[in-house]
PDB file of C-alpha atoms in Angstrom:
ATOM      1  CA  UNK D  18      -6.934  -1.205  -3.558  1.00  0.00           C
ATOM      2  CA  UNK D  19     -10.139  -2.713  -4.765  1.00  0.00           C
ATOM      3  CA  UNK D  20      -9.993  -5.404  -7.442  1.00  0.00           C
ATOM      4  CA  UNK D  21     -13.687  -6.233  -7.327  1.00  0.00           C
ATOM      5  CA  UNK D  22     -14.243  -4.680 -10.764  1.00  0.00           C
ATOM      6  CA  UNK D  23     -12.765  -7.626 -12.540  1.00  0.00           C
ATOM      7  CA  UNK D  24     -13.779 -10.395 -10.164  1.00  0.00           C
ATOM      8  CA  UNK D  25     -16.278 -11.712 -12.698  1.00  0.00           C
ATOM      9  CA  UNK D  26     -13.499 -12.170 -15.257  1.00  0.00           C
ATOM     10  CA  UNK D  27     -11.905 -15.096 -13.425  1.00  0.00           C
ATOM     11  CA  UNK D  28     -12.916 -18.624 -14.356  1.00  0.00           C
ATOM     12  CA  UNK D  29     -12.116 -21.497 -12.090  1.00  0.00           C
ATOM     13  CA  UNK D  30      -9.343 -22.491 -14.490  1.00  0.00           C
ATOM     14  CA  UNK D  31      -7.833 -19.062 -14.624  1.00  0.00           C
ATOM     15  CA  UNK D  32      -7.827 -18.871 -10.855  1.00  0.00           C
ATOM     16  CA  UNK D  33      -6.158 -22.239 -10.544  1.00  0.00           C
ATOM     17  CA  UNK D  34      -3.378 -21.216 -12.930  1.00  0.00           C
ATOM     18  CA  UNK D  35      -2.969 -17.723 -11.430  1.00  0.00           C
ATOM     19  CA  UNK D  36      -2.650 -19.008  -7.916  1.00  0.00           C
ATOM     20  CA  UNK D  37       0.419 -20.940  -8.964  1.00  0.00           C
ATOM     21  CA  UNK D  38       2.485 -17.812  -9.620  1.00  0.00           C
ATOM     22  CA  UNK D  39       1.688 -17.263  -7.121  1.00  0.00           C
ATOM     23  CA  UNK D  40      11.547   6.072  15.235  1.00  0.00           C
ATOM     24  CA  UNK D  41      13.287   4.907  17.986  1.00  0.00           C
ATOM     25  CA  UNK D  42      11.998   7.760  20.127  1.00  0.00           C
ATOM     26  CA  UNK D  43       8.382   6.741  19.639  1.00  0.00           C
ATOM     27  CA  UNK D  44       9.226   3.118  20.523  1.00  0.00           C
ATOM     28  CA  UNK D  45      10.852   4.176  23.790  1.00  0.00           C
ATOM     29  CA  UNK D  46       7.872   6.362  24.585  1.00  0.00           C
ATOM     30  CA  UNK D  47       5.629   3.306  24.572  1.00  0.00           C
ATOM     31  CA  UNK D  48       6.271   2.895  28.252  1.00  0.00           C
ATOM     32  CA  UNK D  49       4.875   6.317  29.016  1.00  0.00           C
ATOM     33  CA  UNK D  50       1.481   7.995  28.817  1.00  0.00           C
ATOM     34  CA  UNK D  51       2.937  10.711  26.607  1.00  0.00           C
ATOM     35  CA  UNK D  52       3.033   8.535  23.489  1.00  0.00           C
ATOM     36  CA  UNK D  53       1.511  10.836  20.859  1.00  0.00           C
ATOM     37  CA  UNK D  54      -1.908  10.537  19.311  1.00  0.00           C
ATOM     38  CA  UNK D  55      -1.592   8.479  16.116  1.00  0.00           C
ATOM     39  CA  UNK D  56      -3.753   8.671  13.001  1.00  0.00           C
ATOM     40  CA  UNK D  57      -3.488   6.062  10.207  1.00  0.00           C
ATOM     41  CA  UNK D  58      -4.597   7.290   6.775  1.00  0.00           C
ATOM     42  CA  UNK D  59      -4.564   5.820   3.310  1.00  0.00           C
ATOM     43  CA  UNK D  60      -5.656   3.002   1.077  1.00  0.00           C
ATOM     44  CA  UNK D  61      -5.942  -0.777   1.382  1.00  0.00           C
ATOM     45  CA  UNK D  62      -2.221  -1.231   1.887  1.00  0.00           C
ATOM     46  CA  UNK D  63      -2.692   0.739   5.108  1.00  0.00           C
ATOM     47  CA  UNK D  64      -6.092  -0.652   6.097  1.00  0.00           C
ATOM     48  CA  UNK D  65      -4.823  -4.204   5.886  1.00  0.00           C
ATOM     49  CA  UNK D  66      -6.819  -5.748   3.035  1.00  0.00           C
ATOM     50  CA  UNK D  67      -5.288  -9.199   2.530  1.00  0.00           C
ATOM     51  CA  UNK D  68      -4.253  -9.664   6.159  1.00  0.00           C
ATOM     52  CA  UNK D  69      -7.628 -10.956   7.460  1.00  0.00           C
ATOM     53  CA  UNK D  70      -9.138 -10.298  10.890  1.00  0.00           C
ATOM     54  CA  UNK D  71     -11.189  -7.326   9.699  1.00  0.00           C
ATOM     55  CA  UNK D  72     -13.025  -5.078  12.102  1.00  0.00           C
ATOM     56  CA  UNK D  73     -16.709  -5.596  11.205  1.00  0.00           C
ATOM     57  CA  UNK D  74     -17.394  -1.968  12.128  1.00  0.00           C
ATOM     58  CA  UNK D  75     -15.114  -0.827   9.299  1.00  0.00           C
ATOM     59  CA  UNK D  76     -17.358  -2.319   6.627  1.00  0.00           C
ATOM     60  CA  UNK D  77     -16.048  -2.111   3.091  1.00  0.00           C
ATOM     61  CA  UNK D  78     -12.924  -0.274   4.289  1.00  0.00           C
ATOM     62  CA  UNK D  79     -11.726  -3.624   5.631  1.00  0.00           C
ATOM     63  CA  UNK D  80      -9.501  -2.403   8.426  1.00  0.00           C
ATOM     64  CA  UNK D  81      -7.539  -5.326   9.898  1.00  0.00           C
ATOM     65  CA  UNK D  82      -6.253  -5.874  13.397  1.00  0.00           C
ATOM     66  CA  UNK D  83      -3.261  -7.406  11.635  1.00  0.00           C
ATOM     67  CA  UNK D  84      -2.491  -4.268   9.606  1.00  0.00           C
ATOM     68  CA  UNK D  85       0.719  -2.447  10.492  1.00  0.00           C
ATOM     69  CA  UNK D  86      -1.051   0.628  12.002  1.00  0.00           C
ATOM     70  CA  UNK D  87      -3.067  -1.581  14.374  1.00  0.00           C
ATOM     71  CA  UNK D  88       0.027  -3.642  15.272  1.00  0.00           C
ATOM     72  CA  UNK D  89       2.062  -0.500  15.980  1.00  0.00           C
ATOM     73  CA  UNK D  90      -0.735   0.984  18.127  1.00  0.00           C
ATOM     74  CA  UNK D  91      -1.095  -2.262  20.090  1.00  0.00           C
ATOM     75  CA  UNK D  92       2.618  -2.308  20.859  1.00  0.00           C
ATOM     76  CA  UNK D  93       3.094   1.397  21.609  1.00  0.00           C
ATOM     77  CA  UNK D  94      -0.177   2.428  23.275  1.00  0.00           C
ATOM     78  CA  UNK D  95      -0.604   5.907  21.798  1.00  0.00           C
ATOM     79  CA  UNK D  96      -2.709   8.373  23.755  1.00  0.00           C
ATOM     80  CA  UNK D  97      -5.250   8.091  20.907  1.00  0.00           C
ATOM     81  CA  UNK D  98      -5.343   5.808  17.876  1.00  0.00           C
ATOM     82  CA  UNK D  99      -7.606   6.743  14.962  1.00  0.00           C
ATOM     83  CA  UNK D 100      -7.612   4.222  12.113  1.00  0.00           C
ATOM     84  CA  UNK D 101      -9.386   5.631   9.033  1.00  0.00           C
ATOM     85  CA  UNK D 102      -7.460   4.049   6.133  1.00  0.00           C
ATOM     86  CA  UNK D 103      -9.931   2.523   3.724  1.00  0.00           C
ATOM     87  CA  UNK D 104      -9.821  -0.026   0.894  1.00  0.00           C
ATOM     88  CA  UNK D 105     -10.078   1.637  -2.486  1.00  0.00           C
ATOM     89  CA  UNK D 106      -9.078   5.142  -1.239  1.00  0.00           C
ATOM     90  CA  UNK D 107      -7.594   7.560  -3.689  1.00  0.00           C
ATOM     91  CA  UNK D 108      -5.948  10.877  -2.871  1.00  0.00           C
ATOM     92  CA  UNK D 109      -9.303  12.633  -3.254  1.00  0.00           C
ATOM     93  CA  UNK D 110     -10.903  10.242  -0.765  1.00  0.00           C
ATOM     94  CA  UNK D 111      -8.185  11.007   1.783  1.00  0.00           C
ATOM     95  CA  UNK D 112      -8.818  14.730   1.325  1.00  0.00           C
ATOM     96  CA  UNK D 113     -12.582  14.508   1.538  1.00  0.00           C
ATOM     97  CA  UNK D 114     -13.081  11.694   4.039  1.00  0.00           C
ATOM     98  CA  UNK D 115     -10.046  11.018   6.196  1.00  0.00           C
ATOM     99  CA  UNK D 116      -8.354  14.266   7.191  1.00  0.00           C
ATOM    100  CA  UNK D 117     -11.089  15.241   9.663  1.00  0.00           C
ATOM    101  CA  UNK D 118      -9.312  12.871  12.081  1.00  0.00           C
ATOM    102  CA  UNK D 119      -6.291  15.164  12.241  1.00  0.00           C
ATOM    103  CA  UNK D 120      -5.885  18.134  14.613  1.00  0.00           C
ATOM    104  CA  UNK D 121      -3.271  20.101  16.421  1.00  0.00           C
ATOM    105  CA  UNK D 122      -2.867  17.352  19.028  1.00  0.00           C
ATOM    106  CA  UNK D 123      -1.969  14.682  16.445  1.00  0.00           C
ATOM    107  CA  UNK D 124       1.652  13.606  17.007  1.00  0.00           C
ATOM    108  CA  UNK D 125       2.087  10.842  14.430  1.00  0.00           C
ATOM    109  CA  UNK D 126       0.517  10.193  11.023  1.00  0.00           C
ATOM    110  CA  UNK D 127       1.059   7.268   8.631  1.00  0.00           C
ATOM    111  CA  UNK D 128      -0.220   7.161   5.052  1.00  0.00           C
ATOM    112  CA  UNK D 129       0.052   5.135   1.883  1.00  0.00           C
ATOM    113  CA  UNK D 130      -1.875   6.424  -1.089  1.00  0.00           C
ATOM    114  CA  UNK D 131      -1.496   6.850  -4.826  1.00  0.00           C
ATOM    115  CA  UNK D 132      -1.803   3.344  -6.216  1.00  0.00           C
ATOM    116  CA  UNK D 133      -5.504   3.606  -6.830  1.00  0.00           C
ATOM    117  CA  UNK D 134      -5.072   6.977  -8.554  1.00  0.00           C
ATOM    118  CA  UNK D 135      -2.688   5.292 -10.933  1.00  0.00           C
ATOM    119  CA  UNK D 136      -5.147   2.482 -11.791  1.00  0.00           C
ATOM    120  CA  UNK D 137      -3.720  -0.371  -9.745  1.00  0.00           C
ATOM    121  CA  UNK D 138      -6.749  -2.647 -10.119  1.00  0.00           C
ATOM    122  CA  UNK D 139      -7.196  -2.174 -13.849  1.00  0.00           C
ATOM    123  CA  UNK D 140      -3.520  -2.591 -14.478  1.00  0.00           C
ATOM    124  CA  UNK D 141      -3.264  -5.865 -12.592  1.00  0.00           C
ATOM    125  CA  UNK D 142      -6.343  -7.278 -14.273  1.00  0.00           C
ATOM    126  CA  UNK D 143      -4.906  -6.357 -17.684  1.00  0.00           C
ATOM    127  CA  UNK D 144      -1.641  -8.092 -16.867  1.00  0.00           C
ATOM    128  CA  UNK D 145      -3.128 -11.197 -15.256  1.00  0.00           C
ATOM    129  CA  UNK D 146      -5.794 -11.789 -17.919  1.00  0.00           C
ATOM    130  CA  UNK D 147      -4.242 -10.232 -21.022  1.00  0.00           C
ATOM    131  CA  UNK D 148      -1.270 -10.633 -23.344  1.00  0.00           C
ATOM    132  CA  UNK D 149       2.168  -9.230 -22.798  1.00  0.00           C
ATOM    133  CA  UNK D 150       1.285  -6.450 -25.214  1.00  0.00           C
ATOM    134  CA  UNK D 151      -1.958  -5.417 -23.469  1.00  0.00           C
ATOM    135  CA  UNK D 152      -0.183  -5.564 -20.084  1.00  0.00           C
ATOM    136  CA  UNK D 153       2.673  -3.340 -21.231  1.00  0.00           C
ATOM    137  CA  UNK D 154       0.246  -0.899 -22.839  1.00  0.00           C
ATOM    138  CA  UNK D 155      -1.750  -0.532 -19.589  1.00  0.00           C
ATOM    139  CA  UNK D 156       1.415  -0.144 -17.550  1.00  0.00           C
ATOM    140  CA  UNK D 157       2.631   2.564 -19.920  1.00  0.00           C
ATOM    141  CA  UNK D 158      -0.601   4.517 -19.302  1.00  0.00           C
ATOM    142  CA  UNK D 159      -0.236   4.073 -15.562  1.00  0.00           C
ATOM    143  CA  UNK D 160       3.374   5.257 -15.660  1.00  0.00           C
ATOM    144  CA  UNK D 161       2.448   8.340 -17.625  1.00  0.00           C
ATOM    145  CA  UNK D 162      -0.085   9.212 -14.929  1.00  0.00           C
ATOM    146  CA  UNK D 163       2.420   8.572 -12.174  1.00  0.00           C
ATOM    147  CA  UNK D 164       4.911  10.884 -13.839  1.00  0.00           C
ATOM    148  CA  UNK D 165       2.627  13.662 -14.998  1.00  0.00           C
ATOM    149  CA  UNK D 166      -0.411  13.795 -12.648  1.00  0.00           C
ATOM    150  CA  UNK D 167       0.283  11.945  -9.417  1.00  0.00           C
ATOM    151  CA  UNK D 168       2.832  14.434  -7.941  1.00  0.00           C
ATOM    152  CA  UNK D 169       0.284  17.249  -7.753  1.00  0.00           C
ATOM    153  CA  UNK D 170      -2.326  14.980  -6.198  1.00  0.00           C
ATOM    154  CA  UNK D 171       0.164  13.858  -3.541  1.00  0.00           C
ATOM    155  CA  UNK D 172       1.153  17.468  -2.891  1.00  0.00           C
ATOM    156  CA  UNK D 173      -2.498  18.326  -2.178  1.00  0.00           C
ATOM    157  CA  UNK D 174      -2.776  15.560   0.379  1.00  0.00           C
ATOM    158  CA  UNK D 175       0.563  16.217   2.048  1.00  0.00           C
ATOM    159  CA  UNK D 176      -0.070  19.981   2.244  1.00  0.00           C
ATOM    160  CA  UNK D 177      -3.459  19.329   3.847  1.00  0.00           C
ATOM    161  CA  UNK D 178      -1.940  16.956   6.405  1.00  0.00           C
ATOM    162  CA  UNK D 179       0.627  19.560   7.406  1.00  0.00           C
ATOM    163  CA  UNK D 180      -2.069  22.196   7.698  1.00  0.00           C
ATOM    164  CA  UNK D 181      -4.344  20.127   9.907  1.00  0.00           C
ATOM    165  CA  UNK D 182      -1.640  18.470  12.032  1.00  0.00           C
ATOM    166  CA  UNK D 183       1.299  20.904  12.093  1.00  0.00           C
ATOM    167  CA  UNK D 184       3.089  19.229  14.987  1.00  0.00           C
ATOM    168  CA  UNK D 185       2.805  15.653  13.673  1.00  0.00           C
ATOM    169  CA  UNK D 186       5.614  13.457  12.442  1.00  0.00           C
ATOM    170  CA  UNK D 187       4.346  12.108   9.119  1.00  0.00           C
ATOM    171  CA  UNK D 188       5.558   8.765   7.753  1.00  0.00           C
ATOM    172  CA  UNK D 189       4.700   7.952   4.160  1.00  0.00           C
ATOM    173  CA  UNK D 190       4.891   4.261   3.257  1.00  0.00           C
ATOM    174  CA  UNK D 191       5.635   3.029  -0.265  1.00  0.00           C
ATOM    175  CA  UNK D 192       4.520  -0.096  -2.065  1.00  0.00           C
ATOM    176  CA  UNK D 193       6.589  -3.277  -2.452  1.00  0.00           C
ATOM    177  CA  UNK D 194       7.772  -4.756  -5.720  1.00  0.00           C
ATOM    178  CA  UNK D 195       5.392  -7.606  -6.510  1.00  0.00           C
ATOM    179  CA  UNK D 196       7.496 -10.208  -8.203  1.00  0.00           C
ATOM    180  CA  UNK D 197      10.698 -12.098  -8.122  1.00  0.00           C
ATOM    181  CA  UNK D 198      11.976 -11.964 -11.672  1.00  0.00           C
ATOM    182  CA  UNK D 199      14.002 -14.431 -13.730  1.00  0.00           C
ATOM    183  CA  UNK D 200      13.424 -18.116 -13.960  1.00  0.00           C
ATOM    184  CA  UNK D 201      10.049 -19.776 -14.409  1.00  0.00           C
ATOM    185  CA  UNK D 202       6.936 -18.468 -12.675  1.00  0.00           C
ATOM    186  CA  UNK D 203       3.714 -20.052 -13.812  1.00  0.00           C
ATOM    187  CA  UNK D 204       1.004 -17.565 -14.697  1.00  0.00           C
ATOM    188  CA  UNK D 205       2.871 -14.361 -15.672  1.00  0.00           C
ATOM    189  CA  UNK D 206       5.724 -13.985 -18.115  1.00  0.00           C
ATOM    190  CA  UNK D 207       8.964 -12.477 -16.971  1.00  0.00           C
ATOM    191  CA  UNK D 208       8.215  -9.556 -19.314  1.00  0.00           C
ATOM    192  CA  UNK D 209       5.066  -8.742 -17.362  1.00  0.00           C
ATOM    193  CA  UNK D 210       6.712  -9.234 -13.980  1.00  0.00           C
ATOM    194  CA  UNK D 211       9.576  -6.901 -14.820  1.00  0.00           C
ATOM    195  CA  UNK D 212       7.202  -4.255 -16.134  1.00  0.00           C
ATOM    196  CA  UNK D 213       5.005  -4.420 -13.034  1.00  0.00           C
ATOM    197  CA  UNK D 214       8.029  -4.112 -10.781  1.00  0.00           C
ATOM    198  CA  UNK D 215       9.306  -1.121 -12.794  1.00  0.00           C
ATOM    199  CA  UNK D 216       6.006   0.621 -12.321  1.00  0.00           C
ATOM    200  CA  UNK D 217       6.117  -0.075  -8.596  1.00  0.00           C
ATOM    201  CA  UNK D 218       9.642   1.427  -8.431  1.00  0.00           C
ATOM    202  CA  UNK D 219       8.450   4.464 -10.318  1.00  0.00           C
ATOM    203  CA  UNK D 220       5.526   5.208  -8.021  1.00  0.00           C
ATOM    204  CA  UNK D 221       7.745   4.712  -4.980  1.00  0.00           C
ATOM    205  CA  UNK D 222      10.270   7.145  -6.417  1.00  0.00           C
ATOM    206  CA  UNK D 223       7.587   9.811  -6.960  1.00  0.00           C
ATOM    207  CA  UNK D 224       6.047   9.227  -3.530  1.00  0.00           C
ATOM    208  CA  UNK D 225       9.430   9.397  -1.800  1.00  0.00           C
ATOM    209  CA  UNK D 226      10.333  12.678  -3.583  1.00  0.00           C
ATOM    210  CA  UNK D 227       7.057  14.359  -2.754  1.00  0.00           C
ATOM    211  CA  UNK D 228       7.285  13.177   0.890  1.00  0.00           C
ATOM    212  CA  UNK D 229      10.790  14.525   1.224  1.00  0.00           C
ATOM    213  CA  UNK D 230       9.823  17.894  -0.263  1.00  0.00           C
ATOM    214  CA  UNK D 231       7.132  18.218   2.384  1.00  0.00           C
ATOM    215  CA  UNK D 232       9.519  17.281   5.189  1.00  0.00           C
ATOM    216  CA  UNK D 233       7.952  13.848   5.743  1.00  0.00           C
ATOM    217  CA  UNK D 234       9.720  10.556   6.459  1.00  0.00           C
ATOM    218  CA  UNK D 235       9.512   7.848   3.804  1.00  0.00           C
ATOM    219  CA  UNK D 236       9.405   4.166   4.500  1.00  0.00           C
ATOM    220  CA  UNK D 237      10.861   1.943   1.758  1.00  0.00           C
ATOM    221  CA  UNK D 238       9.374  -1.512   2.282  1.00  0.00           C
ATOM    222  CA  UNK D 239      11.336  -3.078  -0.527  1.00  0.00           C
ATOM    223  CA  UNK D 240      14.137  -3.544   1.999  1.00  0.00           C
ATOM    224  CA  UNK D 241      12.053  -5.931   4.075  1.00  0.00           C
ATOM    225  CA  UNK D 242      10.014  -7.544   1.254  1.00  0.00           C
ATOM    226  CA  UNK D 243      13.165  -8.562  -0.615  1.00  0.00           C
ATOM    227  CA  UNK D 244      13.093 -12.350  -0.988  1.00  0.00           C
ATOM    228  CA  UNK D 245       9.378 -12.435  -0.149  1.00  0.00           C
ATOM    229  CA  UNK D 246       7.875 -11.294  -3.453  1.00  0.00           C
ATOM    230  CA  UNK D 247       5.416 -13.374  -5.446  1.00  0.00           C
ATOM    231  CA  UNK D 248       7.200 -16.265  -7.145  1.00  0.00           C
ATOM    232  CA  UNK D 249       9.829 -16.289  -4.409  1.00  0.00           C
ATOM    233  CA  UNK D 250       8.445 -19.386  -2.674  1.00  0.00           C
ATOM    234  CA  UNK D 251       7.960 -17.395   0.565  1.00  0.00           C
ATOM    235  CA  UNK D 252       5.641 -14.600  -0.485  1.00  0.00           C
ATOM    236  CA  UNK D 253       4.379 -11.917   1.858  1.00  0.00           C
ATOM    237  CA  UNK D 254       1.859 -10.863  -0.771  1.00  0.00           C
ATOM    238  CA  UNK D 255      -1.284 -12.641  -1.902  1.00  0.00           C
ATOM    239  CA  UNK D 256      -1.484 -13.726  -5.508  1.00  0.00           C
ATOM    240  CA  UNK D 257      -4.964 -14.076  -7.047  1.00  0.00           C
ATOM    241  CA  UNK D 258      -7.283 -14.670  -4.097  1.00  0.00           C
ATOM    242  CA  UNK D 259     -10.961 -14.814  -3.202  1.00  0.00           C
ATOM    243  CA  UNK D 260     -12.328 -12.372  -2.066  1.00  0.00           C
ATOM    244  CA  UNK D 261     -10.693 -10.966  -5.144  1.00  0.00           C
ATOM    245  CA  UNK D 262      -9.969  -7.612  -3.515  1.00  0.00           C
ATOM    246  CA  UNK D 263      -7.348  -9.321  -1.333  1.00  0.00           C
ATOM    247  CA  UNK D 264      -5.282 -10.184  -4.442  1.00  0.00           C
ATOM    248  CA  UNK D 265      -1.896  -8.456  -4.708  1.00  0.00           C
ATOM    249  CA  UNK D 266      -2.018  -7.160  -1.169  1.00  0.00           C
ATOM    250  CA  UNK D 267       0.271  -7.938   1.751  1.00  0.00           C
ATOM    251  CA  UNK D 268      -0.776 -10.880   3.883  1.00  0.00           C
ATOM    252  CA  UNK D 269      -0.430 -10.919   7.667  1.00  0.00           C
ATOM    253  CA  UNK D 270       3.306 -11.621   7.448  1.00  0.00           C
ATOM    254  CA  UNK D 271       3.660  -8.762   4.944  1.00  0.00           C
ATOM    255  CA  UNK D 272       2.253  -6.369   7.548  1.00  0.00           C
ATOM    256  CA  UNK D 273       4.026  -7.742  10.639  1.00  0.00           C
ATOM    257  CA  UNK D 274       7.377  -8.455   9.045  1.00  0.00           C
ATOM    258  CA  UNK D 275       7.384  -6.237   5.970  1.00  0.00           C
ATOM    259  CA  UNK D 276       5.583  -2.974   6.854  1.00  0.00           C
ATOM    260  CA  UNK D 277       5.722  -2.859  10.632  1.00  0.00           C
ATOM    261  CA  UNK D 278       9.498  -2.782  11.071  1.00  0.00           C
ATOM    262  CA  UNK D 279       9.850  -0.030   8.454  1.00  0.00           C
ATOM    263  CA  UNK D 280       7.139   2.076  10.036  1.00  0.00           C
ATOM    264  CA  UNK D 281       8.462   1.553  13.570  1.00  0.00           C
ATOM    265  CA  UNK D 282      11.919   2.631  12.500  1.00  0.00           C
ATOM    266  CA  UNK D 283      10.571   5.775  10.803  1.00  0.00           C
ATOM    267  CA  UNK D 284       8.079   6.671  13.546  1.00  0.00           C
TER     268      UNK D 284
END
């Protein structure tokens, strides 16, 4: 999810303060040449923004060799691995620019998408740089979109995946809660942290329901990220970072220890 739109809003002082708050079957098949062709779709949480080690050929999509799709492919040697997830992608971008990678031979698909549609970047900038009131107002608008408009957008993507890759197992990955709440966390009030987490829970609930209705598996990463949120002291997410688009994205540990086990179990 791109945060470059508000990069210019950070002063050196603001950055200094903000940084302080700072399937089993597929796994067994890794030994055999029959491991299915795997296509990784989605946004920056799938491409690996925040994890480093980006493939220069991926350009602004910032696909990382440390992202969970690349890690899974390296460990399981699929017959073909196509990595098209891209930073900033919305549901419309997946429909128009990523689904061409799917065909009848595709055996496994992973996808995370929806956060950018809901205004992830603008919401986080409002909460990091604004008051409690402005943060809550922006979150309320995002949550209304998640409830009223996002389900149909996800349905369009999921239906198209099934149409293009009818034999594939599809694993939809959710988003982690960002913050440990309670206590003191320099930079964001507990009010903001709780509201951000509630919005993350809501989008995960919507994504999980739409995935289930399409017969897809859903990966809940909150199970692995628990205890590793921002303000936990052992975060698997970046806080405010430069390049600014890496802010509020999983770091390398978040992919290898947060996302990868969940995806591996579901695949």
